[in-house]
mmCIF file of C-alpha atoms in Angstrom:
data_model
loop_
_atom_site.group_PDB
_atom_site.id
_atom_site.type_symbol
_atom_site.label_atom_id
_atom_site.label_comp_id
_atom_site.label_asym_id
_atom_site.label_seq_id
_atom_site.Cartn_x
_atom_site.Cartn_y
_atom_site.Cartn_z
ATOM 1 C CA MET A 1 41.399 -44.869 -97.888
ATOM 2 C CA ALA A 2 43.377 -44.141 -94.705
ATOM 3 C CA GLY A 3 46.250 -42.494 -96.572
ATOM 4 C CA VAL A 4 47.166 -45.577 -98.629
ATOM 5 C CA ASN A 5 47.696 -45.015 -102.339
ATOM 6 C CA GLY A 6 47.356 -47.641 -105.086
ATOM 7 C CA TRP A 7 50.948 -48.901 -105.079
ATOM 8 C CA GLU A 8 51.016 -49.233 -101.283
ATOM 9 C CA PHE A 9 47.761 -51.193 -101.396
ATOM 10 C CA ILE A 10 49.152 -53.584 -104.000
ATOM 11 C CA LEU A 11 52.300 -54.014 -101.914
ATOM 12 C CA LEU A 12 50.182 -54.834 -98.850
ATOM 13 C CA ILE A 13 48.267 -57.479 -100.806
ATOM 14 C CA VAL A 14 51.501 -59.064 -102.070
ATOM 15 C CA LEU A 15 52.928 -59.087 -98.535
ATOM 16 C CA ALA A 16 49.743 -60.681 -97.203
ATOM 17 C CA VAL A 17 49.916 -63.431 -99.823
ATOM 18 C CA VAL A 18 53.589 -64.081 -99.047
ATOM 19 C CA ILE A 19 53.227 -64.031 -95.258
ATOM 20 C CA LEU A 20 49.895 -65.831 -94.899
ATOM 21 C CA GLY A 21 50.090 -68.030 -97.933
ATOM 22 C CA PRO A 22 47.352 -68.516 -100.513
ATOM 23 C CA GLU A 23 45.649 -71.280 -98.512
ATOM 24 C CA ARG A 24 45.047 -69.168 -95.352
ATOM 25 C CA LEU A 25 44.422 -65.825 -97.047
ATOM 26 C CA PRO A 26 40.643 -66.323 -97.682
ATOM 27 C CA GLU A 27 40.116 -67.292 -94.033
ATOM 28 C CA TYR A 28 41.865 -64.153 -92.753
ATOM 29 C CA ALA A 29 40.090 -61.961 -95.309
ATOM 30 C CA ALA A 30 36.743 -63.264 -94.046
ATOM 31 C CA LYS A 31 37.793 -62.576 -90.437
ATOM 32 C CA LEU A 32 38.809 -59.043 -91.384
ATOM 33 C CA GLY A 33 35.450 -58.492 -93.088
ATOM 34 C CA ARG A 34 33.567 -59.681 -89.980
ATOM 35 C CA LEU A 35 35.697 -57.425 -87.774
ATOM 36 C CA VAL A 36 34.958 -54.384 -89.950
ATOM 37 C CA ARG A 37 31.210 -55.137 -89.933
ATOM 38 C CA GLN A 38 31.210 -55.540 -86.130
ATOM 39 C CA ALA A 39 33.130 -52.278 -85.636
ATOM 40 C CA ARG A 40 30.728 -50.449 -87.932
ATOM 41 C CA ALA A 41 27.717 -51.887 -86.073
ATOM 42 C CA MET A 42 29.212 -50.871 -82.721
ATOM 43 C CA ALA A 43 29.810 -47.323 -83.976
ATOM 44 C CA GLU A 44 26.251 -47.051 -85.258
ATOM 45 C CA GLY A 45 24.952 -48.416 -81.953
ATOM 46 C CA ALA A 46 26.943 -45.842 -79.999
ATOM 47 C CA LYS A 47 25.710 -43.086 -82.310
ATOM 48 C CA GLY A 48 22.113 -44.232 -81.852
ATOM 49 C CA GLN A 49 22.523 -44.382 -78.078
ATOM 50 C CA LEU A 50 24.015 -40.881 -78.031
ATOM 51 C CA ARG A 51 21.187 -39.574 -80.232
ATOM 52 C CA GLU A 52 18.636 -41.186 -77.896
ATOM 53 C CA GLN A 53 20.219 -39.688 -74.770
ATOM 54 C CA MET A 54 20.756 -36.207 -76.189
ATOM 55 C CA GLY A 55 17.410 -35.910 -77.898
ATOM 56 C CA PRO A 56 16.813 -33.305 -80.599
ATOM 57 C CA GLU A 57 20.005 -31.365 -79.732
ATOM 58 C CA PHE A 58 22.064 -34.141 -81.348
ATOM 59 C CA ASP A 59 21.024 -33.083 -84.852
ATOM 60 C CA ASP A 60 21.943 -29.438 -84.159
ATOM 61 C CA ILE A 61 25.605 -30.182 -83.338
ATOM 62 C CA ASP A 62 28.195 -29.051 -85.882
ATOM 63 C CA TRP A 63 30.517 -32.072 -85.793
ATOM 64 C CA ARG A 64 33.106 -30.421 -88.073
ATOM 65 C CA GLN A 65 34.156 -28.047 -85.298
ATOM 66 C CA TYR A 66 35.326 -31.065 -83.262
ATOM 67 C CA ASP A 67 37.475 -32.474 -86.072
ATOM 68 C CA PRO A 68 41.090 -32.475 -84.819
ATOM 69 C CA ARG A 69 42.413 -32.129 -88.370
ATOM 70 C CA GLN A 70 41.305 -28.489 -88.441
ATOM 71 C CA TYR A 71 43.814 -27.526 -85.739
ATOM 72 C CA ASP A 72 46.874 -26.973 -87.895
ATOM 73 C CA PRO A 73 49.358 -24.931 -85.817
ATOM 74 C CA ARG A 74 50.807 -23.271 -88.920
ATOM 75 C CA ARG A 75 47.377 -22.056 -90.001
ATOM 76 C CA ILE A 76 46.527 -20.795 -86.501
ATOM 77 C CA VAL A 77 49.770 -18.788 -86.252
ATOM 78 C CA ARG A 78 49.383 -17.436 -89.790
ATOM 79 C CA GLU A 79 45.832 -16.274 -89.073
ATOM 80 C CA ALA A 80 46.917 -14.694 -85.778
ATOM 81 C CA LEU A 81 49.712 -12.764 -87.489
ATOM 82 C CA LEU A 82 47.493 -11.585 -90.317
ATOM 83 C CA ASP A 83 44.531 -10.639 -88.109
ATOM 84 C CA PRO A 84 44.025 -6.891 -88.710
ATOM 85 C CA ASN A 85 42.115 -6.260 -85.448
ATOM 86 C CA PRO A 86 43.482 -8.354 -82.570
ATOM 87 C CA VAL A 87 42.095 -7.714 -79.117
ATOM 88 C CA ALA A 88 44.643 -6.216 -76.705
ATOM 89 C CA ASP A 89 44.473 -7.359 -73.074
ATOM 90 C CA ASP A 90 44.688 -3.939 -71.452
ATOM 91 C CA GLY A 91 43.710 -1.812 -74.436
ATOM 92 C CA ALA A 92 46.674 0.505 -73.876
ATOM 93 C CA SER A 93 49.468 -1.206 -75.796
ATOM 94 C CA PRO A 94 48.830 -2.085 -79.436
ATOM 95 C CA THR A 95 49.940 -5.478 -80.647
ATOM 96 C CA PHE A 96 52.214 -6.035 -83.633
ATOM 97 C CA ALA A 97 49.437 -6.800 -86.098
ATOM 98 C CA ALA A 98 47.327 -3.879 -84.861
ATOM 99 C CA SER A 99 50.176 -1.359 -85.014
ATOM 100 C CA THR A 100 51.348 -2.311 -88.495
ATOM 101 C CA GLY A 101 48.033 -3.314 -90.000
ATOM 102 C CA ALA A 102 49.358 -6.654 -91.249
ATOM 103 C CA TYR A 103 52.418 -8.849 -91.187
ATOM 104 C CA ASP A 104 55.334 -7.413 -93.153
ATOM 105 C CA ALA A 105 58.266 -9.789 -93.699
ATOM 106 C CA THR A 106 60.598 -6.948 -94.669
ATOM 107 C CA LYS A 107 60.367 -5.264 -91.255
ATOM 108 C CA PRO A 108 62.249 -6.575 -88.209
ATOM 109 C CA THR A 109 60.409 -8.560 -85.602
ATOM 110 C CA PRO A 110 58.984 -6.207 -82.935
ATOM 111 C CA TYR A 111 60.297 -6.366 -79.392
ATOM 112 C CA ASP A 112 57.940 -5.814 -76.464
ATOM 113 C CA ASP A 113 59.649 -4.732 -73.210
ATOM 114 C CA ASP A 114 56.515 -5.448 -71.176
ATOM 115 C CA ALA A 115 56.275 -9.053 -72.361
ATOM 116 C CA THR A 116 59.790 -10.053 -71.294
#
């Protein structure tokens, strides 16, 4: 639920009661519920409009590849260092991972004269 655990949720409820007061809290809760329903309806409407405009290709799209949470820089660097067969630009000079086979933390970091 948006990164909020149980204790944080209880704290938010207590703060809402203190700030808004028990007499106005039901009114604001109803407004929040209407806002959530309207936002959900707008999202479904946009999805339906996109499906209508794109046609059958809409169902073939892999939406997980567009999820920004998959782009973790640490994971990308780790996979690049551990890649056993990286593609060299010119084919003449082997890269670190290709020359050693894999990343070895006990060896010093390689230095490439051509890259500097």
